[in-house]
PDB file of C-alpha atoms and ligand atoms in Angstrom:
ATOM      1  CA  MET O 206      20.379 -11.868  -0.839  1.00 89.00           C
ATOM      2  CA  SER O 207      20.235  -9.426  -3.241  1.00 96.00           C
ATOM      3  CA  ILE O 208      20.750  -5.368  -2.595  1.00 98.00           C
ATOM      4  CA  LYS O 209      16.958  -5.138  -2.787  1.00 98.00           C
ATOM      5  CA  GLU O 210      16.113  -7.675  -0.145  1.00 98.00           C
ATOM      6  CA  ASN O 211      19.015  -6.316   2.360  1.00 98.00           C
ATOM      7  CA  ILE O 212      17.474  -3.045   2.372  1.00 98.00           C
ATOM      8  CA  GLU O 213      13.960  -4.659   3.170  1.00 97.00           C
ATOM      9  CA  HIS O 214      15.428  -6.384   5.771  1.00 97.00           C
ATOM     10  CA  PHE O 215      16.999  -3.377   7.489  1.00 97.00           C
ATOM     11  CA  ARG O 216      13.717  -1.522   7.113  1.00 96.00           C
ATOM     12  CA  GLN O 217      12.136  -4.164   8.782  1.00 96.00           C
ATOM     13  CA  LYS O 218      14.818  -4.361  11.490  1.00 96.00           C
ATOM     14  CA  LEU O 219      14.777  -0.795  12.207  1.00 97.00           C
ATOM     15  CA  ASP O 220      10.917  -0.372  12.191  1.00 95.00           C
ATOM     16  CA  GLY O 221      10.081   0.265  15.734  1.00 91.00           C
ATOM     17  CA  THR O 222      13.721   1.676  16.751  1.00 94.00           C
ATOM     18  CA  ASN O 223      14.135   5.528  16.336  1.00 93.00           C
ATOM     19  CA  ALA O 224      17.470   4.783  13.896  1.00 98.00           C
ATOM     20  CA  LYS O 225      17.175   6.069  10.375  1.00 98.00           C
ATOM     21  CA  LEU O 226      19.206   4.071   7.601  1.00 98.00           C
ATOM     22  CA  VAL O 227      22.142   5.509   5.736  1.00 98.00           C
ATOM     23  CA  ALA O 228      23.203   3.318   3.172  1.00 98.00           C
ATOM     24  CA  VAL O 229      26.860   3.406   2.805  1.00 98.00           C
ATOM     25  CA  SER O 230      27.878   3.330  -0.787  1.00 98.00           C
ATOM     26  CA  LYS O 231      31.741   3.958  -0.801  1.00 98.00           C
ATOM     27  CA  THR O 232      33.480   2.123  -3.143  1.00 96.00           C
ATOM     28  CA  LYS O 233      30.266   0.877  -4.773  1.00 97.00           C
ATOM     29  CA  PRO O 234      29.250   1.544  -8.423  1.00 97.00           C
ATOM     30  CA  ASN O 235      26.149   3.412  -9.427  1.00 98.00           C
ATOM     31  CA  GLU O 236      23.967   0.349  -9.853  1.00 98.00           C
ATOM     32  CA  ASP O 237      24.544  -0.771  -6.691  1.00 98.00           C
ATOM     33  CA  LEU O 238      23.090   2.432  -5.667  1.00 98.00           C
ATOM     34  CA  ILE O 239      20.207   2.497  -7.985  1.00 98.00           C
ATOM     35  CA  GLU O 240      19.205  -1.078  -6.928  1.00 98.00           C
ATOM     36  CA  ALA O 241      19.034   0.363  -3.587  1.00 98.00           C
ATOM     37  CA  TYR O 242      17.427   3.460  -4.914  1.00 98.00           C
ATOM     38  CA  GLU O 243      14.930   1.123  -6.220  1.00 98.00           C
ATOM     39  CA  ALA O 244      14.130  -0.425  -3.204  1.00 98.00           C
ATOM     40  CA  GLY O 245      13.001   2.666  -1.911  1.00 98.00           C
ATOM     41  CA  GLN O 246      16.362   3.834   0.063  1.00 98.00           C
ATOM     42  CA  ARG O 247      17.234   7.585  -0.207  1.00 98.00           C
ATOM     43  CA  ASP O 248      19.808   8.236   2.029  1.00 98.00           C
ATOM     44  CA  PHE O 249      23.484   7.237   0.927  1.00 98.00           C
ATOM     45  CA  GLY O 250      27.036   7.660   2.873  1.00 98.00           C
ATOM     46  CA  GLU O 251      30.095   8.134   1.208  1.00 98.00           C
ATOM     47  CA  ASN O 252      33.667   9.141   2.576  1.00 97.00           C
ATOM     48  CA  LYS O 253      35.682  10.458  -0.813  1.00 98.00           C
ATOM     49  CA  VAL O 254      34.605  13.730  -2.005  1.00 98.00           C
ATOM     50  CA  GLN O 255      35.320  13.046  -5.315  1.00 98.00           C
ATOM     51  CA  ASP O 256      33.442   9.859  -5.618  1.00 98.00           C
ATOM     52  CA  LEU O 257      30.605  11.496  -3.406  1.00 98.00           C
ATOM     53  CA  THR O 258      30.325  14.607  -6.168  1.00 98.00           C
ATOM     54  CA  ARG O 259      30.592  12.233  -9.189  1.00 98.00           C
ATOM     55  CA  LYS O 260      27.625  10.300  -7.955  1.00 98.00           C
ATOM     56  CA  SER O 261      25.969  13.311  -7.199  1.00 98.00           C
ATOM     57  CA  GLU O 262      26.266  14.658 -10.531  1.00 98.00           C
ATOM     58  CA  GLU O 263      25.365  10.924 -12.359  1.00 98.00           C
ATOM     59  CA  LEU O 264      22.486   9.568  -9.786  1.00 98.00           C
ATOM     60  CA  PRO O 265      18.716  10.930  -8.961  1.00 98.00           C
ATOM     61  CA  LYS O 266      18.691  14.565  -7.533  1.00 98.00           C
ATOM     62  CA  ASP O 267      16.311  13.376  -4.643  1.00 98.00           C
ATOM     63  CA  ILE O 268      18.948  11.304  -3.037  1.00 98.00           C
ATOM     64  CA  ASN O 269      20.296  12.731   0.416  1.00 98.00           C
ATOM     65  CA  TRP O 270      24.073  12.729   0.577  1.00 98.00           C
ATOM     66  CA  HIS O 271      25.976  11.939   3.973  1.00 98.00           C
ATOM     67  CA  PHE O 272      29.279  12.351   3.813  1.00 98.00           C
ATOM     68  CA  ILE O 273      30.578  10.155   6.429  1.00 98.00           C
ATOM     69  CA  GLY O 274      34.606  10.199   5.946  1.00 94.00           C
ATOM     70  CA  HIS O 275      36.984  12.691   7.620  1.00 95.00           C
ATOM     71  CA  LEU O 276      36.850  15.961   5.584  1.00 97.00           C
ATOM     72  CA  GLN O 277      39.482  18.298   4.633  1.00 97.00           C
ATOM     73  CA  ARG O 278      38.804  21.513   4.507  1.00 98.00           C
ATOM     74  CA  ASN O 279      40.145  22.724   1.067  1.00 98.00           C
ATOM     75  CA  LYS O 280      37.614  20.071  -0.150  1.00 98.00           C
ATOM     76  CA  VAL O 281      34.445  21.181   1.363  1.00 98.00           C
ATOM     77  CA  LYS O 282      34.002  23.640  -1.716  1.00 98.00           C
ATOM     78  CA  TYR O 283      32.884  20.607  -3.848  1.00 98.00           C
ATOM     79  CA  ILE O 284      30.066  19.107  -1.951  1.00 98.00           C
ATOM     80  CA  ALA O 285      28.624  22.355  -0.531  1.00 98.00           C
ATOM     81  CA  PRO O 286      26.057  23.053  -3.118  1.00 98.00           C
ATOM     82  CA  PHE O 287      24.296  19.532  -2.301  1.00 98.00           C
ATOM     83  CA  ILE O 288      25.186  17.721   0.820  1.00 98.00           C
ATOM     84  CA  HIS O 289      22.595  16.721   3.079  1.00 98.00           C
ATOM     85  CA  LEU O 290      24.497  16.021   6.172  1.00 98.00           C
ATOM     86  CA  ILE O 291      28.281  16.324   6.898  1.00 98.00           C
ATOM     87  CA  HIS O 292      28.799  13.406   9.782  1.00 98.00           C
ATOM     88  CA  ALA O 293      32.217  13.847  10.914  1.00 96.00           C
ATOM     89  CA  VAL O 294      33.265  17.573  11.892  1.00 97.00           C
ATOM     90  CA  ASP O 295      36.081  17.324  14.208  1.00 95.00           C
ATOM     91  CA  SER O 296      37.238  20.835  14.627  1.00 95.00           C
ATOM     92  CA  GLU O 297      36.252  24.841  14.631  1.00 96.00           C
ATOM     93  CA  ARG O 298      38.289  25.606  11.641  1.00 97.00           C
ATOM     94  CA  LEU O 299      36.440  22.901   9.604  1.00 98.00           C
ATOM     95  CA  LEU O 300      33.070  24.137  10.523  1.00 98.00           C
ATOM     96  CA  VAL O 301      34.056  27.910  10.052  1.00 98.00           C
ATOM     97  CA  GLU O 302      34.816  26.450   6.633  1.00 98.00           C
ATOM     98  CA  ILE O 303      31.854  25.002   5.977  1.00 98.00           C
ATOM     99  CA  ASN O 304      29.745  27.809   7.103  1.00 98.00           C
ATOM    100  CA  LYS O 305      31.706  30.178   4.477  1.00 98.00           C
ATOM    101  CA  GLN O 306      31.193  27.668   1.262  1.00 98.00           C
ATOM    102  CA  ALA O 307      27.562  27.353   2.584  1.00 98.00           C
ATOM    103  CA  ALA O 308      26.658  30.657   2.360  1.00 98.00           C
ATOM    104  CA  LYS O 309      28.217  30.878  -1.061  1.00 98.00           C
ATOM    105  CA  HIS O 310      25.098  28.804  -1.816  1.00 98.00           C
ATOM    106  CA  ASN O 311      22.897  30.351   0.198  1.00 98.00           C
ATOM    107  CA  ARG O 312      22.331  27.463   2.103  1.00 98.00           C
ATOM    108  CA  ILE O 313      22.095  26.224   5.714  1.00 98.00           C
ATOM    109  CA  ILE O 314      24.584  22.933   5.968  1.00 98.00           C
ATOM    110  CA  GLU O 315      23.613  20.311   8.784  1.00 98.00           C
ATOM    111  CA  CYS O 316      26.741  18.826  10.500  1.00 98.00           C
ATOM    112  CA  LEU O 317      27.174  16.593  13.109  1.00 98.00           C
ATOM    113  CA  LEU O 318      30.352  16.384  15.452  1.00 98.00           C
ATOM    114  CA  GLN O 319      32.421  13.280  15.537  1.00 97.00           C
ATOM    115  CA  VAL O 320      33.048  12.299  19.232  1.00 97.00           C
ATOM    116  CA  PHE O 321      36.031   9.943  20.069  1.00 94.00           C
ATOM    117  CA  ILE O 322      34.812   7.242  22.199  1.00 91.00           C
ATOM    118  CA  ALA O 323      36.751   4.541  20.820  1.00 88.00           C
ATOM    119  CA  ASP O 324      39.745   2.693  22.861  1.00 85.00           C
ATOM    120  CA  GLU O 325      41.874   3.191  19.649  1.00 81.00           C
ATOM    121  CA  GLU O 326      44.262   5.633  18.266  1.00 74.00           C
ATOM    122  CA  THR O 327      43.615   5.543  14.435  1.00 64.00           C
ATOM    123  CA  LYS O 328      39.825   7.315  14.792  1.00 62.00           C
ATOM    124  CA  PHE O 329      39.186  10.722  14.592  1.00 80.00           C
ATOM    125  CA  GLY O 330      37.027  12.999  16.597  1.00 92.00           C
ATOM    126  CA  LEU O 331      36.829  15.128  19.438  1.00 95.00           C
ATOM    127  CA  SER O 332      36.686  14.538  23.177  1.00 95.00           C
ATOM    128  CA  ALA O 333      33.714  15.290  25.237  1.00 95.00           C
ATOM    129  CA  ASN O 334      35.408  18.299  26.814  1.00 95.00           C
ATOM    130  CA  GLU O 335      36.852  19.386  23.248  1.00 95.00           C
ATOM    131  CA  ILE O 336      33.026  19.225  22.319  1.00 96.00           C
ATOM    132  CA  LYS O 337      31.692  21.010  25.210  1.00 95.00           C
ATOM    133  CA  GLU O 338      34.228  23.612  24.638  1.00 95.00           C
ATOM    134  CA  LEU O 339      33.449  23.888  20.826  1.00 95.00           C
ATOM    135  CA  VAL O 340      29.607  24.329  21.358  1.00 95.00           C
ATOM    136  CA  GLU O 341      30.041  27.180  23.857  1.00 93.00           C
ATOM    137  CA  SER O 342      32.657  28.988  21.621  1.00 94.00           C
ATOM    138  CA  ASP O 343      32.072  32.494  20.608  1.00 94.00           C
ATOM    139  CA  THR O 344      33.072  31.624  17.189  1.00 95.00           C
ATOM    140  CA  LEU O 345      30.278  28.891  16.718  1.00 95.00           C
ATOM    141  CA  LYS O 346      27.843  31.527  17.555  1.00 94.00           C
ATOM    142  CA  GLU O 347      28.475  33.486  14.433  1.00 95.00           C
ATOM    143  CA  LEU O 348      28.240  30.875  12.071  1.00 97.00           C
ATOM    144  CA  ASN O 349      24.758  31.184  10.597  1.00 97.00           C
ATOM    145  CA  ASN O 350      25.255  28.978   7.943  1.00 98.00           C
ATOM    146  CA  ILE O 351      25.904  25.863   9.708  1.00 98.00           C
ATOM    147  CA  ARG O 352      23.297  24.072  12.109  1.00 98.00           C
ATOM    148  CA  ILE O 353      24.833  21.455  14.450  1.00 98.00           C
ATOM    149  CA  THR O 354      22.267  18.619  14.823  1.00 98.00           C
ATOM    150  CA  GLY O 355      23.770  16.384  16.647  1.00 98.00           C
ATOM    151  CA  LEU O 356      26.898  13.881  17.497  1.00 98.00           C
ATOM    152  CA  MET O 357      28.280  10.804  15.430  1.00 98.00           C
ATOM    153  CA  GLY O 358      30.642   8.083  17.025  1.00 97.00           C
ATOM    154  CA  MET O 359      32.843   4.710  16.384  1.00 96.00           C
ATOM    155  CA  ALA O 360      32.897   2.069  18.927  1.00 95.00           C
ATOM    156  CA  THR O 361      35.750   0.170  19.249  1.00 94.00           C
ATOM    157  CA  ASN O 362      36.371  -2.673  16.453  1.00 93.00           C
ATOM    158  CA  THR O 363      36.472  -5.536  18.995  1.00 94.00           C
ATOM    159  CA  ASN O 364      34.310  -8.435  20.240  1.00 94.00           C
ATOM    160  CA  ASN O 365      33.553  -7.373  23.623  1.00 96.00           C
ATOM    161  CA  LEU O 366      30.030  -6.291  23.383  1.00 96.00           C
ATOM    162  CA  ASP O 367      29.996  -4.731  26.884  1.00 97.00           C
ATOM    163  CA  GLN O 368      32.767  -2.492  25.579  1.00 97.00           C
ATOM    164  CA  VAL O 369      30.785  -1.478  22.548  1.00 97.00           C
ATOM    165  CA  ARG O 370      27.949  -0.955  24.698  1.00 98.00           C
ATOM    166  CA  SER O 371      29.439   1.341  26.906  1.00 98.00           C
ATOM    167  CA  GLU O 372      31.057   3.429  24.330  1.00 97.00           C
ATOM    168  CA  PHE O 373      27.720   3.699  22.734  1.00 98.00           C
ATOM    169  CA  ALA O 374      25.928   4.783  25.845  1.00 98.00           C
ATOM    170  CA  GLY O 375      28.868   7.426  26.821  1.00 97.00           C
ATOM    171  CA  LEU O 376      27.809   8.954  23.519  1.00 98.00           C
ATOM    172  CA  LYS O 377      24.522   8.815  24.054  1.00 98.00           C
ATOM    173  CA  GLN O 378      24.877  10.615  27.659  1.00 98.00           C
ATOM    174  CA  LEU O 379      26.901  13.600  26.413  1.00 98.00           C
ATOM    175  CA  PHE O 380      24.423  13.667  23.532  1.00 98.00           C
ATOM    176  CA  GLU O 381      21.360  14.443  25.831  1.00 98.00           C
ATOM    177  CA  ASP O 382      23.691  16.337  28.187  1.00 97.00           C
ATOM    178  CA  LEU O 383      24.397  18.778  25.472  1.00 97.00           C
ATOM    179  CA  LYS O 384      20.637  18.862  24.171  1.00 96.00           C
ATOM    180  CA  SER O 385      19.472  20.170  27.928  1.00 95.00           C
ATOM    181  CA  ASN O 386      22.522  22.352  28.602  1.00 93.00           C
ATOM    182  CA  THR O 387      23.196  24.196  25.069  1.00 89.00           C
ATOM    183  CA  SER O 388      21.413  27.124  23.744  1.00 84.00           C
ATOM    184  CA  SER O 389      22.916  28.409  20.358  1.00 90.00           C
ATOM    185  CA  ALA O 390      20.425  29.246  17.539  1.00 93.00           C
ATOM    186  CA  ASN O 391      22.552  27.087  15.274  1.00 97.00           C
ATOM    187  CA  ILE O 392      22.778  23.874  17.624  1.00 97.00           C
ATOM    188  CA  GLU O 393      19.642  21.697  18.102  1.00 97.00           C
ATOM    189  CA  MET O 394      20.726  18.257  18.923  1.00 97.00           C
ATOM    190  CA  LYS O 395      18.509  15.696  17.087  1.00 97.00           C
ATOM    191  CA  ASP O 396      20.524  12.976  15.271  1.00 98.00           C
ATOM    192  CA  LEU O 397      22.669  10.481  16.978  1.00 98.00           C
ATOM    193  CA  SER O 398      24.825   8.880  14.318  1.00 98.00           C
ATOM    194  CA  MET O 399      25.768   5.555  15.974  1.00 98.00           C
ATOM    195  CA  GLY O 400      26.152   2.055  14.401  1.00 98.00           C
ATOM    196  CA  MET O 401      27.536  -0.001  11.751  1.00 98.00           C
ATOM    197  CA  THR O 402      27.464  -3.504  10.243  1.00 97.00           C
ATOM    198  CA  GLY O 403      28.820  -5.199  13.429  1.00 96.00           C
ATOM    199  CA  ASP O 404      27.178  -3.297  16.006  1.00 97.00           C
ATOM    200  CA  PHE O 405      23.982  -1.432  14.901  1.00 98.00           C
ATOM    201  CA  GLU O 406      21.895  -3.860  17.020  1.00 97.00           C
ATOM    202  CA  ILE O 407      23.637  -2.547  20.264  1.00 98.00           C
ATOM    203  CA  ALA O 408      23.791   1.204  18.900  1.00 98.00           C
ATOM    204  CA  CYS O 409      20.073   1.159  18.104  1.00 98.00           C
ATOM    205  CA  GLU O 410      19.379  -0.143  21.930  1.00 97.00           C
ATOM    206  CA  GLU O 411      21.620   2.456  23.026  1.00 98.00           C
ATOM    207  CA  GLY O 412      19.571   5.121  21.372  1.00 98.00           C
ATOM    208  CA  SER O 413      20.817   5.877  17.831  1.00 98.00           C
ATOM    209  CA  THR O 414      18.714   8.020  15.229  1.00 98.00           C
ATOM    210  CA  MET O 415      20.879   6.867  12.210  1.00 98.00           C
ATOM    211  CA  VAL O 416      23.075   3.904  11.703  1.00 98.00           C
ATOM    212  CA  ARG O 417      25.626   3.671   8.703  1.00 98.00           C
ATOM    213  CA  ILE O 418      25.640   0.258   6.986  1.00 98.00           C
ATOM    214  CA  GLY O 419      27.631  -0.659   4.332  1.00 98.00           C
ATOM    215  CA  SER O 420      29.259  -4.234   3.903  1.00 97.00           C
ATOM    216  CA  ALA O 421      25.478  -5.743   5.125  1.00 98.00           C
ATOM    217  CA  ILE O 422      23.867  -4.169   2.491  1.00 98.00           C
ATOM    218  CA  PHE O 423      26.084  -4.025  -0.665  1.00 98.00           C
ATOM    219  CA  GLY O 424      28.587  -6.767   0.392  1.00 95.00           C
ATOM    220  CA  ALA O 425      32.276  -6.586   1.161  1.00 92.00           C
ATOM    221  CA  ARG O 426      34.133  -3.954   0.019  1.00 88.00           C
ATOM    222  CA  ASN O 427      37.490  -4.576  -1.996  1.00 80.00           C
ATOM    223  CA  TYR O 428      39.717  -1.632  -1.806  1.00 67.00           C
TER     224      TYR O 428
HETATM  225  C1  PLP Y 551      32.517   2.434   6.082  1.00 92.94           C
HETATM  226  C2  PLP Y 551      31.833   3.084   7.133  1.00 92.94           C
HETATM  227  C3  PLP Y 551      30.757   2.788   7.514  1.00 92.94           C
HETATM  228  C4  PLP Y 551      29.846   0.993   7.406  1.00 92.94           C
HETATM  229  O1  PLP Y 551      30.619   0.279   7.779  1.00 92.94           O
HETATM  230  P1  PLP Y 551      30.283  -1.254   7.484  1.00 92.94           P
HETATM  231  O2  PLP Y 551      31.030  -1.869   8.375  1.00 92.94           O
HETATM  232  O3  PLP Y 551      30.181  -1.687   6.272  1.00 92.94           O
HETATM  233  O4  PLP Y 551      28.908  -1.076   7.772  1.00 92.94           O
HETATM  234  C5  PLP Y 551      30.197   3.331   8.624  1.00 92.94           C
HETATM  235  N1  PLP Y 551      30.584   4.786   8.954  1.00 92.94           N
HETATM  236  C6  PLP Y 551      31.843   4.901   8.643  1.00 92.94           C
HETATM  237  C7  PLP Y 551      32.433   6.294   8.992  1.00 92.94           C
HETATM  238  C8  PLP Y 551      32.249   4.384   7.816  1.00 92.94           C
HETATM  239  O5  PLP Y 551      33.335   4.564   7.180  1.00 92.94           O
END
């Protein structure tokens, strides 16, 4: 199937769920993104600052760019002028830097906190307790140029679908807990970014509001 057909296929699949499609275009050339754009796709996810800034310069200005990778503090300045949503914030120090760069551009940058839900050593993210500490912290309350709009998580890469489901369910529970129990001017829990090509159906069933789909739209990646 073509990229255009894949986009249409996902639009149908997600119709009736609460989830919005973020097309993960990392490593893919501009023409692939343009094909998706012409099929109506406006939200794209990238995980390398350099690729993201280049694509944002070369491609249409009404694209919503999502940063989905691990973001280094010294690179925040390059994406601060235009980034739509940063999905994987995993420290207070990073939030402080995003706030500082957002202020320079007179913007409020929306961020998701990355929660570590997988049974794997390699993935980034905070534990549920660390998230709770962070949202209560005095430092956070002072950051007027960021807004925390939700959580992001990646399930374990396994064929055990019960495990994947319970990891997503746990993330949803934390999301609901924070939604009812935190009150800070810069926190508004509305986005739950979970689900990729291999597990988006389960993620949607467990309450995802944003799925990040790469290979099922653009084909396998050659790194
Ligand atoms: C690459 C990536 C995706 C997309 O993965 P696919 O399996 O190709 O859909 C989603 N989320 C993150 C954080 C990624 O790095």
